[in-house]
Structures are given as structure tokens and as C-alpha cells.
Short mmCIF file of C-alpha atoms in Angstrom, two decimals:
data_model
loop_
_atom_site.label_atom_id
_atom_site.label_comp_id
_atom_site.label_asym_id
_atom_site.label_seq_id
_atom_site.Cartn_x
_atom_site.Cartn_y
_atom_site.Cartn_z
CA MET A 509 -2.45 9.77 -10.06
CA LEU A 510 0.89 9.08 -11.74
CA LYS A 511 3.94 9.72 -9.61
CA LYS A 512 7.59 10.65 -9.96
CA LEU A 513 9.79 8.24 -8.07
CA LEU A 514 13.51 8.32 -7.35
CA PHE A 515 15.37 5.05 -6.88
CA MET A 516 18.88 4.97 -5.45
CA THR A 517 21.44 2.17 -5.48
CA LEU A 518 25.00 3.30 -6.04
CA THR A 519 26.65 0.02 -6.92
CA GLY A 520 26.66 -3.77 -6.69
CA HIS A 521 24.93 -6.22 -9.03
CA GLY A 522 23.42 -7.95 -6.00
CA HIS A 523 21.82 -4.65 -4.97
CA ILE A 524 20.87 -3.24 -8.38
CA ASN A 525 19.39 -6.36 -9.98
CA PRO A 526 16.66 -7.04 -7.36
CA MET A 527 15.33 -3.49 -7.80
CA LEU A 528 15.02 -3.56 -11.58
CA PRO A 529 11.80 -5.62 -11.78
CA LEU A 530 10.18 -3.10 -9.43
CA VAL A 531 11.27 -0.29 -11.73
CA GLU A 532 9.91 -2.15 -14.77
CA GLU A 533 6.53 -2.66 -13.13
CA LEU A 534 6.19 0.94 -11.95
CA VAL A 535 7.13 2.25 -15.39
CA ARG A 536 4.63 -0.16 -16.95
CA ARG A 537 1.96 1.36 -14.70
CA GLY A 538 2.79 4.80 -16.09
CA HIS A 539 4.91 6.31 -13.32
CA ARG A 540 8.11 8.19 -14.03
CA VAL A 541 11.12 6.56 -12.40
CA ASP A 542 14.52 8.19 -12.13
CA TYR A 543 17.36 5.99 -10.89
CA ALA A 544 20.43 7.39 -9.16
CA THR A 545 23.38 5.06 -9.64
CA GLY A 546 26.95 4.91 -10.88
CA ALA A 547 27.93 4.87 -14.54
CA SER A 548 28.58 1.13 -14.60
CA HIS A 549 24.87 0.46 -13.98
CA ALA A 550 23.44 3.16 -16.25
CA ALA A 551 22.56 0.74 -19.05
CA ALA A 552 20.80 -1.61 -16.64
CA VAL A 553 18.53 1.06 -15.14
CA THR A 554 17.69 2.69 -18.48
CA GLY A 555 16.98 -0.77 -19.89
CA ALA A 556 14.38 -1.16 -17.14
CA GLY A 557 12.71 2.07 -18.26
CA ALA A 558 14.18 4.52 -15.75
CA ARG A 559 15.97 7.77 -16.43
CA TRP A 560 19.54 7.73 -15.18
CA VAL A 561 20.67 10.19 -12.51
CA GLU A 562 24.46 9.98 -12.37
CA LEU A 563 26.16 9.41 -9.04
CA PRO A 564 29.92 9.58 -8.49
CA SER A 565 31.30 6.10 -9.09
CA PRO A 566 33.05 4.45 -6.15
CA LYS A 567 36.74 3.77 -6.29
CA PRO A 568 37.72 0.14 -6.94
CA PHE A 569 37.91 -2.18 -3.94
CA ALA A 570 39.67 -5.52 -4.21
CA PRO A 571 38.43 -7.88 -1.47
CA PRO A 572 41.03 -10.22 0.04
CA ALA A 573 40.77 -13.95 -0.47
CA THR A 574 39.66 -14.39 3.14
CA ILE A 575 37.06 -12.04 4.61
CA GLY A 576 37.68 -11.30 8.30
CA PRO A 577 36.96 -8.40 10.67
CA ALA A 578 39.82 -6.27 9.31
CA ALA A 579 38.55 -6.66 5.74
CA VAL A 580 34.99 -5.79 6.83
CA ALA A 581 36.17 -2.66 8.64
CA GLY A 582 38.18 -1.60 5.60
CA TRP A 583 35.18 -2.15 3.36
CA LEU A 584 32.87 -0.15 5.64
CA ARG A 585 35.18 2.85 5.53
CA HIS A 586 35.65 2.55 1.77
CA TYR A 587 31.87 2.31 1.28
CA PHE A 588 31.25 5.28 3.58
CA ALA A 589 33.49 7.45 1.41
CA ALA A 590 31.59 6.34 -1.70
CA MET A 591 28.22 7.00 -0.09
CA SER A 592 29.27 10.38 1.30
CA ALA A 593 30.09 11.56 -2.21
CA THR A 594 26.52 10.81 -3.34
CA TYR A 595 24.83 12.86 -0.62
CA PRO A 596 25.11 16.35 -2.18
CA VAL A 597 24.00 14.99 -5.57
CA VAL A 598 20.88 13.34 -4.15
CA ARG A 599 20.11 16.28 -1.88
CA GLU A 600 20.34 18.77 -4.76
CA TYR A 601 18.21 16.58 -7.01
CA CYS A 602 15.44 16.19 -4.44
CA ALA A 603 15.52 19.86 -3.48
CA THR A 604 15.02 20.99 -7.08
CA GLU A 605 12.86 18.21 -8.56
CA ARG A 606 9.40 17.07 -7.52
CA VAL A 607 9.85 13.63 -5.96
CA ASP A 608 6.82 11.76 -4.63
CA ALA A 609 8.81 8.95 -3.00
CA ILE A 610 12.39 7.69 -2.72
CA CYS A 611 13.04 3.95 -3.00
CA TYR A 612 16.52 3.03 -1.88
CA ASP A 613 18.72 0.05 -1.21
CA THR A 614 19.18 -0.38 2.52
CA THR A 615 22.93 0.26 2.31
CA ASN A 616 22.39 3.64 0.63
CA TRP A 617 21.89 5.69 3.78
CA PRO A 618 22.16 9.15 2.10
CA ALA A 619 18.74 8.57 0.52
CA ARG A 620 17.22 8.03 3.96
CA ILE A 621 18.80 11.21 5.32
CA VAL A 622 17.63 13.29 2.36
CA ALA A 623 14.10 11.88 2.52
CA ARG A 624 13.73 12.72 6.20
CA ALA A 625 15.26 16.16 5.83
CA LEU A 626 12.90 17.09 2.98
CA GLY A 627 9.79 15.26 4.15
CA ILE A 628 9.69 12.84 1.22
CA PRO A 629 8.11 9.39 1.73
CA ALA A 630 10.80 6.72 1.66
CA VAL A 631 10.78 3.02 0.84
CA GLN A 632 13.74 1.01 2.08
CA CYS A 633 14.49 -2.13 0.07
CA PHE A 634 16.35 -5.14 1.47
CA PRO A 635 18.01 -7.46 -1.08
CA HIS A 636 19.07 -9.65 1.85
CA LEU A 637 17.83 -10.63 5.29
CA ALA A 638 16.25 -7.80 7.25
CA SER A 639 17.57 -6.61 10.61
CA ASN A 640 15.96 -5.40 13.81
CA GLU A 641 16.67 -5.61 17.54
CA THR A 642 15.97 -9.35 17.60
CA TYR A 643 17.83 -10.46 14.49
CA SER A 644 20.62 -8.36 13.03
CA LEU A 645 22.64 -9.07 9.93
CA ASP A 646 24.65 -5.96 10.76
CA ARG A 647 25.79 -7.53 14.04
CA GLN A 648 26.98 -10.60 12.17
CA LEU A 649 28.76 -8.45 9.61
CA THR A 650 30.63 -6.48 12.29
CA SER A 651 31.30 -9.40 14.61
CA GLY A 652 34.78 -9.00 16.09
CA LEU A 653 34.77 -5.22 15.67
CA ASP A 654 34.16 -2.59 18.33
CA ALA A 655 34.55 1.14 18.71
CA ASP A 656 38.19 0.71 19.78
CA ASP A 657 39.13 -0.93 16.50
CA PRO A 658 41.45 1.56 14.74
CA THR A 659 39.58 1.45 11.42
CA MET A 660 36.19 1.74 13.12
CA ALA A 661 37.48 4.73 15.08
CA LEU A 662 38.46 6.32 11.78
CA LEU A 663 34.99 5.56 10.44
CA ALA A 664 33.45 7.31 13.44
CA ALA A 665 35.66 10.32 12.70
CA ASP A 666 34.51 10.22 9.07
CA CYS A 667 30.89 10.37 10.28
CA ALA A 668 31.66 13.35 12.50
CA ALA A 669 33.32 15.16 9.61
CA PHE A 670 30.30 14.48 7.40
CA SER A 671 27.99 15.88 10.08
CA ALA A 672 30.08 19.03 10.40
CA GLN A 673 30.25 19.55 6.64
CA TYR A 674 26.56 19.05 5.89
CA GLY A 675 24.88 19.97 9.17
CA VAL A 676 23.10 16.65 9.65
CA PRO A 677 23.55 14.28 12.60
CA LEU A 678 25.29 11.06 11.62
CA ASP A 679 27.10 8.34 13.50
CA VAL A 680 28.21 4.84 12.50
CA ALA A 681 24.87 3.32 13.57
CA ASP A 682 23.05 5.67 11.17
CA THR A 683 24.93 4.13 8.25
CA MET A 684 23.68 0.67 9.15
CA THR A 685 20.11 -0.65 8.98
CA VAL A 686 17.54 1.79 10.36
CA ALA A 687 13.87 0.92 9.89
CA ASP A 688 11.98 3.32 7.66
CA GLY A 689 8.26 3.98 7.37
CA LEU A 690 7.97 1.29 4.68
CA ASN A 691 10.45 -1.56 4.26
CA LEU A 692 10.31 -4.07 1.40
CA VAL A 693 12.25 -7.29 2.01
CA PHE A 694 13.01 -9.38 -1.06
CA VAL A 695 12.81 -12.69 0.78
CA PRO A 696 9.71 -14.66 1.82
CA ARG A 697 8.61 -14.42 5.44
CA GLU A 698 9.36 -18.14 5.86
CA PHE A 699 13.06 -17.55 5.13
CA GLN A 700 13.54 -14.55 7.44
CA PRO A 701 14.95 -15.44 10.89
CA ALA A 702 12.78 -14.15 13.75
CA ALA A 703 10.18 -13.04 11.21
CA ASP A 704 7.48 -12.54 13.83
CA SER A 705 9.61 -9.91 15.58
CA PHE A 706 9.31 -7.50 12.62
CA ASP A 707 6.47 -5.02 12.88
CA GLU A 708 3.94 -3.88 10.30
CA ARG A 709 6.44 -1.60 8.56
CA PHE A 710 8.16 -4.67 7.08
CA HIS A 711 6.72 -6.50 4.08
CA PHE A 712 8.32 -9.77 3.00
CA ILE A 713 7.47 -9.85 -0.69
CA GLY A 714 9.96 -12.48 -1.85
CA PRO A 715 12.33 -12.36 -4.83
CA LEU A 716 11.54 -10.16 -7.83
CA VAL A 717 12.25 -11.64 -11.26
CA GLY A 718 10.27 -9.45 -13.64
CA ARG A 719 10.85 -9.62 -17.39
CA ARG A 720 13.84 -11.92 -17.00
CA GLU A 721 11.47 -14.85 -16.62
CA GLN A 722 10.22 -14.28 -20.17
CA ASP A 723 13.28 -12.66 -21.75
CA GLU A 724 16.04 -15.03 -20.66
CA GLN A 725 16.35 -18.06 -22.91
CA TRP A 726 18.56 -21.11 -22.48
CA SER A 727 18.08 -24.85 -22.77
CA PRO A 728 20.43 -27.65 -21.72
CA PRO A 729 21.83 -29.91 -24.42
CA ASP A 730 19.96 -32.92 -23.00
CA PRO A 731 16.41 -32.07 -21.88
CA ASP A 732 16.09 -35.33 -19.93
CA ALA A 733 19.36 -35.46 -17.94
CA PRO A 734 19.57 -33.78 -14.51
CA LEU A 735 21.24 -30.37 -14.63
CA LEU A 736 23.83 -29.07 -12.15
CA TYR A 737 24.37 -25.32 -12.19
CA VAL A 738 27.65 -23.96 -10.77
CA SER A 739 28.27 -20.26 -10.14
CA LEU A 740 30.14 -18.28 -7.50
CA GLY A 741 28.60 -14.95 -8.46
CA THR A 742 30.47 -11.96 -9.88
CA VAL A 743 33.23 -11.31 -7.33
CA PHE A 744 34.96 -14.47 -6.07
CA THR A 745 35.47 -16.31 -9.35
CA GLY A 746 39.22 -16.96 -9.52
CA ARG A 747 38.97 -20.56 -8.33
CA PRO A 748 39.94 -23.00 -11.15
CA GLU A 749 40.58 -25.82 -8.65
CA PHE A 750 37.03 -25.46 -7.33
CA TYR A 751 35.52 -25.67 -10.81
CA ARG A 752 37.59 -28.75 -11.59
CA ALA A 753 36.37 -30.38 -8.37
CA CYS A 754 32.75 -29.76 -9.40
CA VAL A 755 33.33 -31.43 -12.76
CA ALA A 756 35.02 -34.41 -11.09
CA ALA A 757 32.21 -34.76 -8.55
CA VAL A 758 29.64 -35.60 -11.22
CA ALA A 759 31.86 -37.06 -13.91
CA ASP A 760 30.62 -40.64 -13.44
CA GLY A 761 26.93 -39.81 -13.08
CA PRO A 762 24.07 -38.79 -15.33
CA TRP A 763 24.64 -35.09 -14.77
CA GLN A 764 25.08 -32.35 -17.28
CA VAL A 765 26.69 -29.16 -15.98
CA ALA A 766 26.25 -25.45 -16.70
CA MET A 767 29.25 -23.69 -15.17
CA ALA A 768 29.59 -19.91 -14.93
CA VAL A 769 33.21 -18.90 -14.22
CA GLY A 770 32.97 -15.11 -14.45
CA ASP A 771 36.27 -13.50 -15.36
CA ALA A 772 38.26 -16.67 -14.65
CA ASP A 773 40.21 -18.23 -17.50
CA ALA A 774 38.11 -21.14 -18.74
CA ALA A 775 41.23 -22.72 -20.26
CA ALA A 776 42.64 -23.16 -16.74
CA LEU A 777 39.97 -25.80 -16.11
CA GLY A 778 41.54 -28.16 -18.61
CA VAL A 779 39.45 -30.75 -20.43
CA VAL A 780 35.94 -30.75 -18.95
CA GLY A 781 34.07 -33.20 -21.21
CA GLY A 782 31.14 -32.87 -23.54
CA ARG A 783 28.46 -32.75 -20.83
CA VAL A 784 29.90 -29.60 -19.25
CA THR A 785 29.13 -26.18 -20.70
CA VAL A 786 31.48 -23.44 -19.48
CA ARG A 787 30.71 -19.75 -19.98
CA SER A 788 31.66 -16.53 -18.23
CA ARG A 789 27.97 -16.03 -17.42
CA PHE A 790 24.62 -17.71 -17.99
CA PRO A 791 21.08 -16.30 -18.00
CA GLN A 792 20.61 -17.49 -14.44
CA VAL A 793 16.82 -17.53 -14.26
CA ALA A 794 16.60 -19.58 -17.46
CA VAL A 795 19.15 -22.08 -16.12
CA LEU A 796 17.53 -22.40 -12.70
CA ARG A 797 14.14 -23.15 -14.27
CA ARG A 798 15.72 -26.37 -15.52
CA ALA A 799 18.29 -27.13 -12.80
CA THR A 800 18.07 -29.77 -10.09
CA VAL A 801 20.95 -28.59 -7.89
CA PHE A 802 22.81 -25.27 -7.68
CA VAL A 803 26.37 -25.07 -6.31
CA SER A 804 26.51 -21.42 -5.26
CA HIS A 805 28.31 -18.77 -3.22
CA ALA A 806 24.96 -18.24 -1.45
CA GLY A 807 24.47 -14.63 -2.46
CA MET A 808 20.88 -13.77 -1.65
CA ASN A 809 19.80 -13.17 -5.24
CA SER A 810 21.08 -16.58 -6.23
CA VAL A 811 19.53 -18.25 -3.19
CA MET A 812 16.12 -16.67 -3.76
CA GLU A 813 16.06 -17.42 -7.47
CA ALA A 814 16.95 -21.05 -6.74
CA LEU A 815 14.21 -21.34 -4.12
CA ARG A 816 11.69 -19.79 -6.51
CA TYR A 817 12.21 -22.79 -8.79
CA GLY A 818 12.66 -25.43 -6.09
CA VAL A 819 16.36 -26.01 -6.79
CA GLY A 820 18.48 -27.66 -4.11
CA LEU A 821 21.50 -25.66 -2.94
CA VAL A 822 25.07 -26.52 -2.05
CA ALA A 823 26.41 -23.32 -0.47
CA LEU A 824 30.04 -22.23 -0.34
CA PRO A 825 29.80 -18.79 1.33
CA GLN A 826 32.72 -16.39 1.22
CA THR A 827 31.41 -13.32 3.07
CA PRO A 828 29.57 -12.86 6.39
CA GLU A 829 26.30 -12.13 4.60
CA GLN A 830 26.62 -15.25 2.47
CA ALA A 831 27.44 -17.27 5.59
CA ALA A 832 24.18 -16.07 7.17
CA ASN A 833 22.28 -17.16 4.07
CA ALA A 834 23.96 -20.56 4.07
CA ALA A 835 23.21 -21.07 7.76
CA ARG A 836 19.55 -20.36 7.10
CA LEU A 837 19.49 -22.84 4.21
CA VAL A 838 20.88 -25.54 6.47
CA GLU A 839 18.52 -24.65 9.33
CA LEU A 840 15.49 -24.93 7.07
CA GLY A 841 16.64 -28.13 5.36
CA LEU A 842 16.94 -26.49 1.96
CA GLY A 843 20.54 -27.36 1.24
CA GLU A 844 24.02 -27.88 2.63
CA ARG A 845 27.02 -25.74 3.44
CA LEU A 846 30.59 -26.67 2.53
CA ASP A 847 33.87 -24.95 3.34
CA ALA A 848 34.73 -22.76 0.37
CA GLY A 849 38.42 -22.90 1.20
CA ALA A 850 38.80 -26.67 1.44
CA VAL A 851 36.04 -28.32 -0.53
CA GLY A 852 36.80 -31.78 -1.89
CA VAL A 853 35.38 -33.91 -4.67
CA GLU A 854 33.75 -36.47 -2.36
CA ALA A 855 32.07 -33.84 -0.20
CA LEU A 856 30.71 -32.13 -3.30
CA ARG A 857 29.48 -35.40 -4.77
CA ALA A 858 27.62 -36.34 -1.58
CA ALA A 859 26.06 -32.89 -1.12
CA ILE A 860 24.93 -32.72 -4.75
CA GLY A 861 23.37 -36.15 -4.46
CA ARG A 862 21.43 -35.25 -1.31
CA GLY A 863 20.23 -31.99 -2.85
CA ALA A 864 18.88 -33.90 -5.81
CA SER A 865 17.18 -36.83 -4.13
CA ASP A 866 16.85 -36.52 -0.35
CA PRO A 867 13.07 -36.56 0.29
CA VAL A 868 13.34 -34.22 3.29
CA VAL A 869 15.27 -31.66 1.27
CA ARG A 870 12.93 -31.91 -1.69
CA GLY A 871 9.90 -31.53 0.59
CA SER A 872 11.42 -28.45 2.24
CA LEU A 873 12.14 -26.94 -1.16
CA ALA A 874 8.54 -27.45 -2.26
CA GLY A 875 7.26 -25.75 0.89
CA MET A 876 9.60 -22.77 0.50
CA ARG A 877 8.60 -22.40 -3.13
CA ARG A 878 5.01 -22.00 -1.99
CA GLY A 879 6.19 -19.36 0.49
CA VAL A 880 7.97 -17.47 -2.29
CA LEU A 881 4.77 -17.34 -4.33
CA ARG A 882 2.74 -16.20 -1.31
CA GLY A 883 5.01 -13.18 -0.92
CA GLY A 884 3.36 -11.40 -3.83
CA GLY A 885 6.57 -10.42 -5.61
CA VAL A 886 6.82 -7.46 -7.90
CA ALA A 887 3.08 -6.73 -8.12
CA ARG A 888 2.76 -6.45 -4.36
CA GLY A 889 5.94 -4.39 -4.15
CA ALA A 890 4.65 -1.92 -6.75
CA ASP A 891 1.31 -1.65 -4.92
CA LEU A 892 3.12 -0.71 -1.72
CA VAL A 893 5.36 1.84 -3.43
CA GLU A 894 2.30 3.44 -5.03
CA CYS A 895 0.65 3.68 -1.63
CA SER A 896 3.76 5.27 -0.14
CA ALA A 897 3.87 7.84 -2.95
CA CYS A 898 0.24 8.80 -2.20
CA VAL A 899 1.42 10.17 1.15
CA THR A 900 1.81 13.90 1.51
CA GLY A 901 4.86 14.93 3.53
CA ASP A 902 5.43 18.47 4.84
CA ARG A 903 8.48 19.38 2.78
CA SER A 904 8.62 22.91 4.10
CA SER A 905 9.17 21.75 7.65
CA GLY A 906 11.41 18.83 6.75
CA ALA A 907 9.09 16.42 8.57
CA GLY A 908 9.53 12.84 7.48
CA ALA A 909 8.70 9.39 8.66
CA GLY A 910 11.33 8.59 11.21
CA PRO A 911 12.12 5.26 12.80
CA GLY A 912 9.10 3.71 14.41
CA ARG A 913 6.54 5.77 12.49
CA GLY A 914 4.58 4.96 9.37
CA TRP A 915 3.43 7.63 6.95
CA THR A 916 -0.23 8.57 7.20
CA GLY A 917 -1.81 9.76 4.00
CA ARG A 918 -5.09 9.72 2.14
CA TRP A 919 -5.28 5.91 2.23
CA GLY A 920 -4.39 5.58 5.90
CA ARG A 921 -1.20 4.27 7.43
CA VAL A 922 1.34 2.97 4.91
CA GLY A 923 3.31 0.12 6.41
CA GLY A 924 0.37 -0.89 8.58
CA ARG A 925 -2.66 -2.97 7.67
CA ALA A 926 -4.87 -0.22 6.26
CA ARG A 927 -6.11 -0.76 2.73
CA ARG A 928 -7.07 1.61 0.00
CA PRO A 929 -10.84 1.39 -0.41
CA GLY A 930 -11.64 -0.61 -3.51
CA GLY A 931 -7.95 -0.83 -4.49
CA ARG A 932 -5.04 -3.18 -4.18
CA GLY A 933 -4.09 -3.90 -0.59
CA CYS A 934 -1.66 -1.23 0.54
CA GLY A 935 -1.41 -2.95 3.92
CA TRP A 936 -1.04 -6.47 2.54
CA ARG A 937 1.64 -8.05 4.67
#
């Protein structure tokens, strides 16, 4: 039976983009998908085949050059205000429209609250490492903060005001990661720290690429020379000295370079030479299919796409989440981490060389690439969402799948190991 599904991701390319292949696949299978997001992402979600449900756009937030506890606390309060504004929109939509399941980015806690209040099956999606009692990305993010921190105290007061206004219990912990009945993690099990501590509600399906693998086209000028790809993502791009150091690091070697500088002024790089192609952005999947080494900010999308194609990584993280990704790369022998604030030409040259030719690194990359393929990707993710949408919740009583419980429907427990008879494995973990 075809279903009506609501996706929710308010903002953030690193949170929207991983969900789009799942939308594409579910639409291809005939389901109706509505996507609640801000105006800046409307074209992306409609391009994937969804119908746009408009959410109030968040106010601009300019991150400081150095991310410390004070910046994190400020961001959490800013993000809470943005999320709070979405709650009445999502609640009204789900109360008046038939919704068979809600799929939401893990940071979009209003979707979880609405789903539980109305008894709608929910699928939580992680575009980064998952968290539980054993391993917590949230704890790393908030390291150095406690309840006595002035900004965190204000955030707690914001939660209390939200509870009073809407009549739902909410504290700061409820805005962080809370396991749902079904949790899709867009990393392979082999990359997740403490993977064995996650129960059957968590499914590590690996990165989702979707149509981009066929649609994105790009070829390097020299098909035989090794390719270095350089990109710091979409936020921290104002670093002309860093880009110049990357060019200098490979100037005397056989490398050709594809360098994405975002909104930075390409002219500030000076003369870069004929083997360096500078653009604001590249079709990343198409570049990584041909790259040997990727110098990256270590955002999870970039990390996963590189590992999908066996590309060595030189990580220069600039946020706590990126630092966690970089630490995992180093731990697993998949790349190296350099200091984003003080990287030099020689350090870059050495790290790029090891990423390209070190046999231990190359062997680790090959093994992780196999793990990525074992995850099942978008097909497995769509199977699991379909199974979740088969569940019948009691919307009149507001009963939903709370933490620690899977939904039980006509195909058995979703999030466990039960399988639909004769169908695709709903419990495939």
C-alpha cells in the first residue's frame, strides 16, 4: 500500500543532502513525500520529488573563527529558537493531514514530539555518528558546559517556556539525541564507535548518494595524473592562506588539483598554475570518483562520500562534530588530522603523500569501502521506512513509540529483526 510520508529537516546542507536520496527512492516507489524545511532548501526537496511544506526560516548565525564552549552554547540557544518556531507548523500539519510516518533529522526534535503526541510512527535519521549511553556525540559537543553556564541556564528557561506555552514536557536533554523506535544512521557499522552497544532500533545503512552518482558529471583535465580534491565545505571557506598552502604542497609533484573555495574570493589565491582548477563548488561525488586524496573539513557527508570511493583523507576539523569524525579516521587508519589553524606546507605535503601511497592506509580504505557497500544504502533505508509506515499507531490516544520501544505492526517489530514474509528484510540490520 502506498503511503504518505512527512520528512523534516529545517536547515543545513549537511542535514538536508543525506536525506534527499531517500526521498528520491521513496517517490520512485510511488509513495507521496512531503518535506518540511525552510525556503532556502525548497528547490532541493522539490527537485527530489517531494512537496514542500514551508517552515519558518531560521535567523542568520555567523559562527566565530574558533569554536569553543561559549560558541556551542550560543548556537544551541539560537537553534532552539529556530526549532521552537517550527513546532506549531508541524503539529498543525500532522493533526490535519494523514501522515503514515515522519522521517526527521535527529536535530529536529519537534518532529519527535509531534509524532509521539499523535501516535505517528517516526524514523530518526542520523547524518553523523549516532549517540547512546556508551558513545555520545552530544557529550563531546557540550564538553565544557554545565547547567550553571549562563547561556545553558537561559536555554533551560527557554525549554520551560516552551513547555508552558504548548503543554508538552521538554527539557534540554529532550532537544538532544533521544532514541526513537527506528533510527537510520548514514554511516557504516564499521565506522561507528562502540557500534555493538547500539540495540536493534539502530540500523547503520551507510552514506546515501542516490541520483547524484549518475547525474553529476566532471572529469579532470588529465585522466592519468593523480587528483587531489580540496574543500572545506560550505561554512568555513574564508581561508585563502590555506588554499595557497595546498597548492604549494603539491606544486612539484605529479598532482592535479580540484579546489572548491565556496564564497571565498578566488583571486585572493594569486597565480595557482595550470594544473589547479579553482571553482566555488564542484560536483563532489563526480570528483571523488576520480580522486586519490581529499583535503577536507571532515564534515560527515564529505567523509562518507570519500570512503565510499576509497579516497584517502587529510582532515582539518573546525567544529566538535568534525573533530570527532577526524579522530575516528585516525583511529581506523583511514587518514590524518592536521591543525586547521596552523597547517603548514610541509605537513600537508607529507599527509597527502601518505594518504596516496601508504599501504596500511590504502588497505584500511579498501576495507571500509566494503563496509560502506554492506550497509545497504538507500534501498535498505527505503525498505525500513516502508516497514515503519506499515505500523498502525493509536492516534486518538496519542500513543507513540517512546524511547526503548519499537513499533509493532502487521509485519512484526520494526527496528528489531523481524522480517516481512516474502518481502524485503524490514529487520535487516
